[in-house]
């Protein structure tokens, strides 16, 4: 025997910075059994490996590089695939791509008809990936050729519609001829016009256009599937419809070769099989189009042009020509073209399509505006800060598309099953035919033929393939309309099983900035006078507590006064002279040092401390004038949100770097289950790991910036923020608004989506488990019941449509918690 030829891999490697890195990579690769030679080049950052194909695999070589800490540099490509109709098609395309050297992962989405491939540049090229898809019997389509837009999907739907109309034009008279011949009285009248053979010839003439023109796609795709020894749904239809047609043709032309009583024609079955399946596919295409409406609506928000100031004049230019720094003008009622910062004008902007916020947001100088939102009654001028793919809207569209393309574990399992399903169905069909031929009643051949064809046609891998992606598409689209963005499709599945939600405190459960919450006056003083004096002194300080007091005075329209002799006493308080009066502000130690009596407010100050509020005394000319309290207020929807999570059986915990006293006071107010206080940012991920080690499925909710390690460690990371400030790369789920209602709504939506997927699978698999035996004739001995091939074809199409309709029900999902802005506006 000849020894297998050596194979060579030449691939890029990430992370090498010196000669020792090169040495480590070479040692790691050399340890793989079967590797014969390794050459690593630091300058080109590539590794060249020669190995014995009988002992080693490319994947083993890549894995060794990853384990050494220098992973092969992968690229990602996404392109369309035409011709896929069922889950077995998905499995076939994935196997072809993953079998190609240099492909690390391939994921196919039947609903979007797209494939995403991670591959090693230099080992395999996009052209070779396209070739693999062609070898599987399908047509690859570059997204740049227009597969990504809605027009292509519409043209495919229109094509199916034309084929259905064409087929129906022949199928309706075909069915009338076939069925009326069996009606007593009418049948004999027809035979007086033409003998039975004449009517059979008419049926043949009506069937040929359906079989070979309307059904041409089944020949094209089905033959490719059979040629590649990977049969799919097209193969089943091809074999079933052609069996019916050519059996009938032979029975018409050479009836004497058939056993007595078996020379029946089934032209009507052949024509109706193709017509009904085409109708089913058309209805599927219409329903699939509805599942992706969310993406299309988002894309429609993108402006086509912008009014930009160039060369001292306003010009209307294409949106692609806008660059960062351009000054853009927006008139009342117009859509804002790109993200930017307002430099002139005042208006309100409807941001509901981006954030879910139903109340228009006021915009003035230095405020941020988001592309795709609609300007109100005022005019605005702003400077573009993000354009093209960097805008918030573009990132939202990209995230939703990526989530829809990703394959959850439940679908990966289904695809593996579907990979063997069609060959098993074909084997069952053959066994059914043989069984009826041997054991069936006379005419055995007729019974064997009808049952075998029915088994082929009743099988429904279409429904299996559509069960998950359609639900994911509708679920993620619905989430986007609620301001809940799923960055990964798997997050929809994982979030449904969460039993513990951990929250960051500052900026998540609270607003993240100190606010004046209490202002109690001593007799003889007015709020306006004291607040003006205190705020004037605190304006000289840079402490956050002072900023909260100044902000409160400004919100009440108070003008501040000049301050003389300002002094800050570190750790104690501040003082200054205002309008000839000495103003001193500080906590109990400062007042004690000044020998100022605070007994009047002592009890209240203690209560405020227990509520995690910072109590300060204000003295004017050496006498207590007021007690003020500063705190970081809890978000108004937080209490309702925690209660809603508890109702769903979910435990809640707070994870914060704040002190134990403050953290426990807030947790008590919110009725949370546990508190982890005094935790540094770098330690938060370890706390999440500790919870996970106790068999908890943990979601972490944070601001997405300082909490990145914890967000990454959690089973599901939920980043909470506002449109332009959201940390898009931090969480698996991103809430576009700083509204905790989104946490409950995200979990509710994920559970509804998972229930929908399970129901889809229950229908898809249950349908096959129940009806394939019926089609094979198991009920015949008891009930004399056989399934007509036409009914089998119709049932197959209906099952897929039911799966799609079930997924579309998610569009009517009602969020468990109303957004707080909606509550305020109602």
mmCIF file of N, CA and C in Angstrom, residues 659-766:
data_model
loop_
_atom_site.group_PDB
_atom_site.id
_atom_site.type_symbol
_atom_site.label_atom_id
_atom_site.label_comp_id
_atom_site.label_asym_id
_atom_site.label_seq_id
_atom_site.Cartn_x
_atom_site.Cartn_y
_atom_site.Cartn_z
ATOM 1 N N UNK A 659 -20.151 50.584 50.327
ATOM 2 C CA UNK A 659 -20.014 50.009 51.666
ATOM 3 C C UNK A 659 -21.226 49.156 52.037
ATOM 4 N N UNK A 660 -21.017 48.283 53.015
ATOM 5 C CA UNK A 660 -22.033 47.314 53.421
ATOM 6 C C UNK A 660 -23.314 48.000 53.896
ATOM 7 N N UNK A 661 -23.169 49.070 54.676
ATOM 8 C CA UNK A 661 -24.335 49.741 55.253
ATOM 9 C C UNK A 661 -25.241 50.300 54.163
ATOM 10 N N UNK A 662 -24.660 51.038 53.233
ATOM 11 C CA UNK A 662 -25.439 51.638 52.148
ATOM 12 C C UNK A 662 -26.071 50.567 51.273
ATOM 13 N N UNK A 663 -25.275 49.540 50.932
ATOM 14 C CA UNK A 663 -25.765 48.484 50.044
ATOM 15 C C UNK A 663 -26.946 47.755 50.679
ATOM 16 N N UNK A 664 -26.842 47.429 51.973
ATOM 17 C CA UNK A 664 -27.914 46.687 52.639
ATOM 18 C C UNK A 664 -29.175 47.540 52.783
ATOM 19 N N UNK A 665 -29.000 48.840 52.984
ATOM 20 C CA UNK A 665 -30.160 49.728 53.099
ATOM 21 C C UNK A 665 -30.948 49.754 51.787
ATOM 22 N N UNK A 666 -30.234 49.825 50.672
ATOM 23 C CA UNK A 666 -30.901 49.851 49.361
ATOM 24 C C UNK A 666 -31.521 48.493 49.059
ATOM 25 N N UNK A 667 -30.790 47.412 49.372
ATOM 26 C CA UNK A 667 -31.311 46.065 49.126
ATOM 27 C C UNK A 667 -32.577 45.801 49.934
ATOM 28 N N UNK A 668 -32.611 46.316 51.168
ATOM 29 C CA UNK A 668 -33.788 46.139 52.013
ATOM 30 C C UNK A 668 -34.981 46.877 51.428
ATOM 31 N N UNK A 669 -34.737 48.090 50.945
ATOM 32 C CA UNK A 669 -35.813 48.874 50.347
ATOM 33 C C UNK A 669 -36.369 48.188 49.106
ATOM 34 N N UNK A 670 -35.485 47.512 48.357
ATOM 35 C CA UNK A 670 -35.902 46.846 47.126
ATOM 36 C C UNK A 670 -36.386 45.420 47.359
ATOM 37 N N UNK A 671 -36.185 44.913 48.591
ATOM 38 C CA UNK A 671 -36.560 43.529 48.917
ATOM 39 C C UNK A 671 -35.759 42.532 48.085
ATOM 40 N N UNK A 672 -34.448 42.762 47.985
ATOM 41 C CA UNK A 672 -33.578 41.843 47.251
ATOM 42 C C UNK A 672 -33.160 40.685 48.156
ATOM 43 N N UNK A 673 -32.772 39.568 47.546
ATOM 44 C CA UNK A 673 -32.486 38.353 48.301
ATOM 45 C C UNK A 673 -31.109 38.361 48.967
ATOM 46 N N UNK A 674 -30.118 38.955 48.331
ATOM 47 C CA UNK A 674 -28.773 38.940 48.908
ATOM 48 C C UNK A 674 -27.972 40.141 48.434
ATOM 49 N N UNK A 675 -26.892 40.424 49.176
ATOM 50 C CA UNK A 675 -26.038 41.582 48.882
ATOM 51 C C UNK A 675 -24.573 41.145 48.935
ATOM 52 N N UNK A 676 -23.792 41.587 47.948
ATOM 53 C CA UNK A 676 -22.342 41.411 47.962
ATOM 54 C C UNK A 676 -21.741 42.805 47.855
ATOM 55 N N UNK A 677 -21.281 43.351 48.990
ATOM 56 C CA UNK A 677 -20.810 44.741 49.039
ATOM 57 C C UNK A 677 -19.298 44.797 49.158
ATOM 58 N N UNK A 678 -18.751 45.984 48.877
ATOM 59 C CA UNK A 678 -17.313 46.191 48.991
ATOM 60 C C UNK A 678 -16.506 45.389 47.990
ATOM 61 N N UNK A 679 -17.106 45.060 46.859
ATOM 62 C CA UNK A 679 -16.441 44.232 45.840
ATOM 63 C C UNK A 679 -15.816 45.141 44.784
ATOM 64 N N UNK A 680 -14.510 44.994 44.581
ATOM 65 C CA UNK A 680 -13.817 45.800 43.578
ATOM 66 C C UNK A 680 -14.193 45.314 42.177
ATOM 67 N N UNK A 681 -14.118 46.213 41.158
ATOM 68 C CA UNK A 681 -14.515 45.816 39.789
ATOM 69 C C UNK A 681 -13.863 44.528 39.315
ATOM 70 N N UNK A 682 -12.555 44.371 39.615
ATOM 71 C CA UNK A 682 -11.850 43.184 39.143
ATOM 72 C C UNK A 682 -12.272 41.918 39.884
ATOM 73 N N UNK A 683 -12.981 42.082 41.022
ATOM 74 C CA UNK A 683 -13.412 40.918 41.807
ATOM 75 C C UNK A 683 -14.847 40.500 41.472
ATOM 76 N N UNK A 684 -15.544 41.321 40.686
ATOM 77 C CA UNK A 684 -16.960 41.034 40.411
ATOM 78 C C UNK A 684 -17.132 39.735 39.623
ATOM 79 N N UNK A 685 -16.247 39.489 38.665
ATOM 80 C CA UNK A 685 -16.343 38.260 37.877
ATOM 81 C C UNK A 685 -16.180 37.034 38.762
ATOM 82 N N UNK A 686 -15.312 37.135 39.774
ATOM 83 C CA UNK A 686 -15.094 36.005 40.681
ATOM 84 C C UNK A 686 -16.365 35.728 41.500
ATOM 85 N N UNK A 687 -17.079 36.778 41.895
ATOM 86 C CA UNK A 687 -18.331 36.597 42.626
ATOM 87 C C UNK A 687 -19.389 35.907 41.747
ATOM 88 N N UNK A 688 -19.399 36.257 40.467
ATOM 89 C CA UNK A 688 -20.325 35.602 39.538
ATOM 90 C C UNK A 688 -19.966 34.121 39.414
ATOM 91 N N UNK A 689 -18.664 33.830 39.315
ATOM 92 C CA UNK A 689 -18.221 32.433 39.229
ATOM 93 C C UNK A 689 -18.632 31.650 40.475
ATOM 94 N N UNK A 690 -18.549 32.300 41.634
ATOM 95 C CA UNK A 690 -18.913 31.635 42.889
ATOM 96 C C UNK A 690 -20.389 31.237 42.868
ATOM 97 N N UNK A 691 -21.251 32.134 42.365
ATOM 98 C CA UNK A 691 -22.675 31.812 42.266
ATOM 99 C C UNK A 691 -22.910 30.680 41.269
ATOM 100 N N UNK A 692 -22.168 30.721 40.156
ATOM 101 C CA UNK A 692 -22.341 29.681 39.139
ATOM 102 C C UNK A 692 -21.890 28.314 39.653
ATOM 103 N N UNK A 693 -20.899 28.312 40.531
ATOM 104 C CA UNK A 693 -20.398 27.043 41.077
ATOM 105 C C UNK A 693 -21.440 26.344 41.949
ATOM 106 N N UNK A 694 -22.469 27.095 42.360
ATOM 107 C CA UNK A 694 -23.554 26.520 43.168
ATOM 108 C C UNK A 694 -24.744 26.131 42.288
ATOM 109 N N UNK A 695 -24.453 25.894 41.004
ATOM 110 C CA UNK A 695 -25.462 25.455 40.031
ATOM 111 C C UNK A 695 -26.536 26.503 39.777
ATOM 112 N N UNK A 696 -26.150 27.772 39.891
ATOM 113 C CA UNK A 696 -27.068 28.856 39.531
ATOM 114 C C UNK A 696 -26.821 29.280 38.084
ATOM 115 N N UNK A 697 -27.900 29.522 37.341
ATOM 116 C CA UNK A 697 -27.788 30.132 36.016
ATOM 117 C C UNK A 697 -27.925 31.637 36.219
ATOM 118 N N UNK A 698 -26.832 32.377 35.995
ATOM 119 C CA UNK A 698 -26.735 33.761 36.448
ATOM 120 C C UNK A 698 -26.751 34.748 35.283
ATOM 121 N N UNK A 699 -27.610 35.760 35.428
ATOM 122 C CA UNK A 699 -27.558 36.924 34.539
ATOM 123 C C UNK A 699 -27.019 38.091 35.358
ATOM 124 N N UNK A 700 -26.155 38.894 34.750
ATOM 125 C CA UNK A 700 -25.616 40.073 35.433
ATOM 126 C C UNK A 700 -26.065 41.309 34.688
ATOM 127 N N UNK A 701 -26.580 42.288 35.440
ATOM 128 C CA UNK A 701 -27.054 43.542 34.849
ATOM 129 C C UNK A 701 -26.148 44.658 35.315
ATOM 130 N N UNK A 702 -25.459 45.311 34.383
ATOM 131 C CA UNK A 702 -24.545 46.391 34.731
ATOM 132 C C UNK A 702 -24.534 47.463 33.672
ATOM 133 N N UNK A 703 -23.712 48.499 33.914
ATOM 134 C CA UNK A 703 -23.703 49.620 32.969
ATOM 135 C C UNK A 703 -22.878 49.327 31.724
ATOM 136 N N UNK A 704 -22.233 48.162 31.683
ATOM 137 C CA UNK A 704 -21.534 47.757 30.473
ATOM 138 C C UNK A 704 -20.181 48.384 30.280
ATOM 139 N N UNK A 705 -19.703 49.151 31.256
ATOM 140 C CA UNK A 705 -18.393 49.797 31.105
ATOM 141 C C UNK A 705 -17.443 49.243 32.159
ATOM 142 N N UNK A 706 -17.662 49.607 33.424
ATOM 143 C CA UNK A 706 -16.803 49.099 34.491
ATOM 144 C C UNK A 706 -17.096 47.635 34.815
ATOM 145 N N UNK A 707 -18.242 47.151 34.365
ATOM 146 C CA UNK A 707 -18.660 45.804 34.731
ATOM 147 C C UNK A 707 -18.382 44.776 33.643
ATOM 148 N N UNK A 708 -17.548 45.099 32.676
ATOM 149 C CA UNK A 708 -17.319 44.207 31.538
ATOM 150 C C UNK A 708 -16.907 42.796 31.943
ATOM 151 N N UNK A 709 -15.970 42.603 32.913
ATOM 152 C CA UNK A 709 -15.602 41.228 33.282
ATOM 153 C C UNK A 709 -16.784 40.422 33.830
ATOM 154 N N UNK A 710 -17.618 41.059 34.664
ATOM 155 C CA UNK A 710 -18.772 40.358 35.226
ATOM 156 C C UNK A 710 -19.800 40.060 34.135
ATOM 157 N N UNK A 711 -19.996 40.996 33.205
ATOM 158 C CA UNK A 711 -20.921 40.770 32.100
ATOM 159 C C UNK A 711 -20.481 39.589 31.251
ATOM 160 N N UNK A 712 -19.168 39.486 31.041
ATOM 161 C CA UNK A 712 -18.630 38.390 30.227
ATOM 162 C C UNK A 712 -18.719 37.055 30.957
ATOM 163 N N UNK A 713 -18.511 37.064 32.274
ATOM 164 C CA UNK A 713 -18.509 35.826 33.047
ATOM 165 C C UNK A 713 -19.904 35.249 33.223
ATOM 166 N N UNK A 714 -20.902 36.092 33.335
ATOM 167 C CA UNK A 714 -22.268 35.629 33.582
ATOM 168 C C UNK A 714 -22.763 34.766 32.421
ATOM 169 N N UNK A 715 -23.727 33.900 32.710
ATOM 170 C CA UNK A 715 -24.331 33.097 31.643
ATOM 171 C C UNK A 715 -24.960 34.011 30.593
ATOM 172 N N UNK A 716 -25.567 35.106 31.074
ATOM 173 C CA UNK A 716 -26.078 36.139 30.172
ATOM 174 C C UNK A 716 -25.731 37.493 30.774
ATOM 175 N N UNK A 717 -25.027 38.325 30.032
ATOM 176 C CA UNK A 717 -24.706 39.673 30.476
ATOM 177 C C UNK A 717 -25.691 40.660 29.874
ATOM 178 N N UNK A 718 -26.299 41.483 30.728
ATOM 179 C CA UNK A 718 -27.276 42.481 30.265
ATOM 180 C C UNK A 718 -26.695 43.868 30.520
ATOM 181 N N UNK A 719 -26.348 44.573 29.456
ATOM 182 C CA UNK A 719 -25.792 45.921 29.574
ATOM 183 C C UNK A 719 -26.931 46.924 29.500
ATOM 184 N N UNK A 720 -27.023 47.785 30.511
ATOM 185 C CA UNK A 720 -28.106 48.767 30.557
ATOM 186 C C UNK A 720 -27.528 50.146 30.321
ATOM 187 N N UNK A 721 -28.204 50.935 29.514
ATOM 188 C CA UNK A 721 -27.670 52.255 29.199
ATOM 189 C C UNK A 721 -28.664 53.048 28.398
ATOM 190 N N UNK A 722 -28.194 54.079 27.735
ATOM 191 C CA UNK A 722 -29.039 54.875 26.861
ATOM 192 C C UNK A 722 -28.430 54.870 25.479
ATOM 193 N N UNK A 723 -29.282 55.155 24.475
ATOM 194 C CA UNK A 723 -28.924 55.019 23.067
ATOM 195 C C UNK A 723 -27.476 55.210 22.676
ATOM 196 N N UNK A 724 -26.958 56.452 22.787
ATOM 197 C CA UNK A 724 -25.622 56.711 22.285
ATOM 198 C C UNK A 724 -24.541 56.263 23.244
ATOM 199 N N UNK A 725 -24.906 55.979 24.511
ATOM 200 C CA UNK A 725 -23.905 55.676 25.517
ATOM 201 C C UNK A 725 -23.863 54.195 25.872
ATOM 202 N N UNK A 726 -24.684 53.391 25.178
ATOM 203 C CA UNK A 726 -24.771 51.984 25.543
ATOM 204 C C UNK A 726 -23.481 51.261 25.191
ATOM 205 N N UNK A 727 -23.057 50.376 26.072
ATOM 206 C CA UNK A 727 -21.816 49.627 25.844
ATOM 207 C C UNK A 727 -22.143 48.400 25.009
ATOM 208 N N UNK A 728 -22.130 48.556 23.703
ATOM 209 C CA UNK A 728 -22.663 47.537 22.803
ATOM 210 C C UNK A 728 -21.865 46.236 22.862
ATOM 211 N N UNK A 729 -20.567 46.339 23.087
ATOM 212 C CA UNK A 729 -19.763 45.131 23.052
ATOM 213 C C UNK A 729 -19.709 44.406 24.385
ATOM 214 N N UNK A 730 -20.325 44.926 25.413
ATOM 215 C CA UNK A 730 -20.156 44.356 26.756
ATOM 216 C C UNK A 730 -21.103 43.215 27.061
ATOM 217 N N UNK A 731 -22.370 43.335 26.684
ATOM 218 C CA UNK A 731 -23.355 42.356 27.115
ATOM 219 C C UNK A 731 -23.857 41.483 25.986
ATOM 220 N N UNK A 732 -24.482 40.366 26.367
ATOM 221 C CA UNK A 732 -25.166 39.518 25.399
ATOM 222 C C UNK A 732 -26.494 40.151 25.020
ATOM 223 N N UNK A 733 -27.062 40.901 25.974
ATOM 224 C CA UNK A 733 -28.309 41.632 25.757
ATOM 225 C C UNK A 733 -28.038 43.093 26.094
ATOM 226 N N UNK A 734 -28.521 44.001 25.266
ATOM 227 C CA UNK A 734 -28.315 45.431 25.487
ATOM 228 C C UNK A 734 -29.666 46.115 25.603
ATOM 229 N N UNK A 735 -29.876 46.839 26.709
ATOM 230 C CA UNK A 735 -31.085 47.632 26.879
ATOM 231 C C UNK A 735 -30.787 49.046 26.411
ATOM 232 N N UNK A 736 -31.510 49.491 25.410
ATOM 233 C CA UNK A 736 -31.211 50.785 24.806
ATOM 234 C C UNK A 736 -31.596 51.961 25.694
ATOM 235 N N UNK A 737 -32.390 51.699 26.740
ATOM 236 C CA UNK A 737 -32.765 52.771 27.661
ATOM 237 C C UNK A 737 -32.371 52.367 29.065
ATOM 238 N N UNK A 738 -32.070 53.368 29.887
ATOM 239 C CA UNK A 738 -31.755 53.100 31.299
ATOM 240 C C UNK A 738 -33.053 52.883 32.054
ATOM 241 N N UNK A 739 -33.757 51.831 31.690
ATOM 242 C CA UNK A 739 -35.053 51.504 32.280
ATOM 243 C C UNK A 739 -35.024 50.028 32.653
ATOM 244 N N UNK A 740 -35.097 49.742 33.961
ATOM 245 C CA UNK A 740 -34.984 48.372 34.440
ATOM 246 C C UNK A 740 -36.163 47.502 34.024
ATOM 247 N N UNK A 741 -37.235 48.100 33.526
ATOM 248 C CA UNK A 741 -38.339 47.309 32.988
ATOM 249 C C UNK A 741 -37.823 46.368 31.906
ATOM 250 N N UNK A 742 -36.798 46.809 31.198
ATOM 251 C CA UNK A 742 -36.246 46.008 30.108
ATOM 252 C C UNK A 742 -35.701 44.669 30.555
ATOM 253 N N UNK A 743 -35.230 44.564 31.814
ATOM 254 C CA UNK A 743 -34.705 43.291 32.317
ATOM 255 C C UNK A 743 -35.830 42.260 32.373
ATOM 256 N N UNK A 744 -36.956 42.647 32.961
ATOM 257 C CA UNK A 744 -38.102 41.747 33.058
ATOM 258 C C UNK A 744 -38.646 41.420 31.673
ATOM 259 N N UNK A 745 -38.712 42.436 30.808
ATOM 260 C CA UNK A 745 -39.245 42.225 29.464
ATOM 261 C C UNK A 745 -38.345 41.306 28.644
ATOM 262 N N UNK A 746 -37.027 41.451 28.803
ATOM 263 C CA UNK A 746 -36.085 40.593 28.077
ATOM 264 C C UNK A 746 -36.253 39.135 28.494
ATOM 265 N N UNK A 747 -36.376 38.902 29.798
ATOM 266 C CA UNK A 747 -36.560 37.533 30.290
ATOM 267 C C UNK A 747 -37.908 36.985 29.832
ATOM 268 N N UNK A 748 -38.944 37.820 29.917
ATOM 269 C CA UNK A 748 -40.268 37.386 29.468
ATOM 270 C C UNK A 748 -40.280 37.040 27.994
ATOM 271 N N UNK A 749 -39.613 37.873 27.176
ATOM 272 C CA UNK A 749 -39.554 37.620 25.741
ATOM 273 C C UNK A 749 -38.765 36.351 25.440
ATOM 274 N N UNK A 750 -37.659 36.147 26.156
ATOM 275 C CA UNK A 750 -36.841 34.945 25.916
ATOM 276 C C UNK A 750 -37.632 33.687 26.270
ATOM 277 N N UNK A 751 -38.393 33.733 27.368
ATOM 278 C CA UNK A 751 -39.181 32.562 27.748
ATOM 279 C C UNK A 751 -40.299 32.299 26.743
ATOM 280 N N UNK A 752 -40.927 33.357 26.248
ATOM 281 C CA UNK A 752 -41.967 33.185 25.232
ATOM 282 C C UNK A 752 -41.373 32.611 23.949
ATOM 283 N N UNK A 753 -40.178 33.098 23.586
ATOM 284 C CA UNK A 753 -39.520 32.604 22.376
ATOM 285 C C UNK A 753 -39.156 31.137 22.516
ATOM 286 N N UNK A 754 -38.606 30.755 23.674
ATOM 287 C CA UNK A 754 -38.225 29.357 23.875
ATOM 288 C C UNK A 754 -39.463 28.450 23.888
ATOM 289 N N UNK A 755 -40.559 28.933 24.501
ATOM 290 C CA UNK A 755 -41.801 28.155 24.466
ATOM 291 C C UNK A 755 -42.281 27.962 23.030
ATOM 292 N N UNK A 756 -42.147 29.009 22.231
ATOM 293 C CA UNK A 756 -42.546 28.931 20.829
ATOM 294 C C UNK A 756 -41.691 27.918 20.080
ATOM 295 N N UNK A 757 -40.372 27.955 20.321
ATOM 296 C CA UNK A 757 -39.467 27.005 19.660
ATOM 297 C C UNK A 757 -39.829 25.570 20.043
ATOM 298 N N UNK A 758 -40.070 25.345 21.326
ATOM 299 C CA UNK A 758 -40.421 23.990 21.784
ATOM 300 C C UNK A 758 -41.734 23.524 21.167
ATOM 301 N N UNK A 759 -42.698 24.447 21.083
ATOM 302 C CA UNK A 759 -43.973 24.089 20.470
ATOM 303 C C UNK A 759 -43.782 23.787 18.984
ATOM 304 N N UNK A 760 -42.920 24.561 18.334
ATOM 305 C CA UNK A 760 -42.608 24.297 16.924
ATOM 306 C C UNK A 760 -42.026 22.900 16.746
ATOM 307 N N UNK A 761 -41.074 22.557 17.619
ATOM 308 C CA UNK A 761 -40.450 21.233 17.516
ATOM 309 C C UNK A 761 -41.443 20.124 17.857
ATOM 310 N N UNK A 762 -42.289 20.387 18.838
ATOM 311 C CA UNK A 762 -43.298 19.398 19.205
ATOM 312 C C UNK A 762 -44.187 19.100 17.998
ATOM 313 N N UNK A 763 -44.549 20.161 17.285
ATOM 314 C CA UNK A 763 -45.371 19.962 16.094
ATOM 315 C C UNK A 763 -44.577 19.271 14.996
ATOM 316 N N UNK A 764 -43.375 19.772 14.696
ATOM 317 C CA UNK A 764 -42.585 19.242 13.578
ATOM 318 C C UNK A 764 -42.253 17.766 13.772
ATOM 319 N N UNK A 765 -41.766 17.413 14.968
ATOM 320 C CA UNK A 765 -41.388 16.023 15.217
ATOM 321 C C UNK A 765 -42.610 15.156 15.480
ATOM 322 N N UNK A 766 -43.555 15.678 16.265
ATOM 323 C CA UNK A 766 -44.752 14.904 16.559
ATOM 324 C C UNK A 766 -45.521 14.579 15.295
#
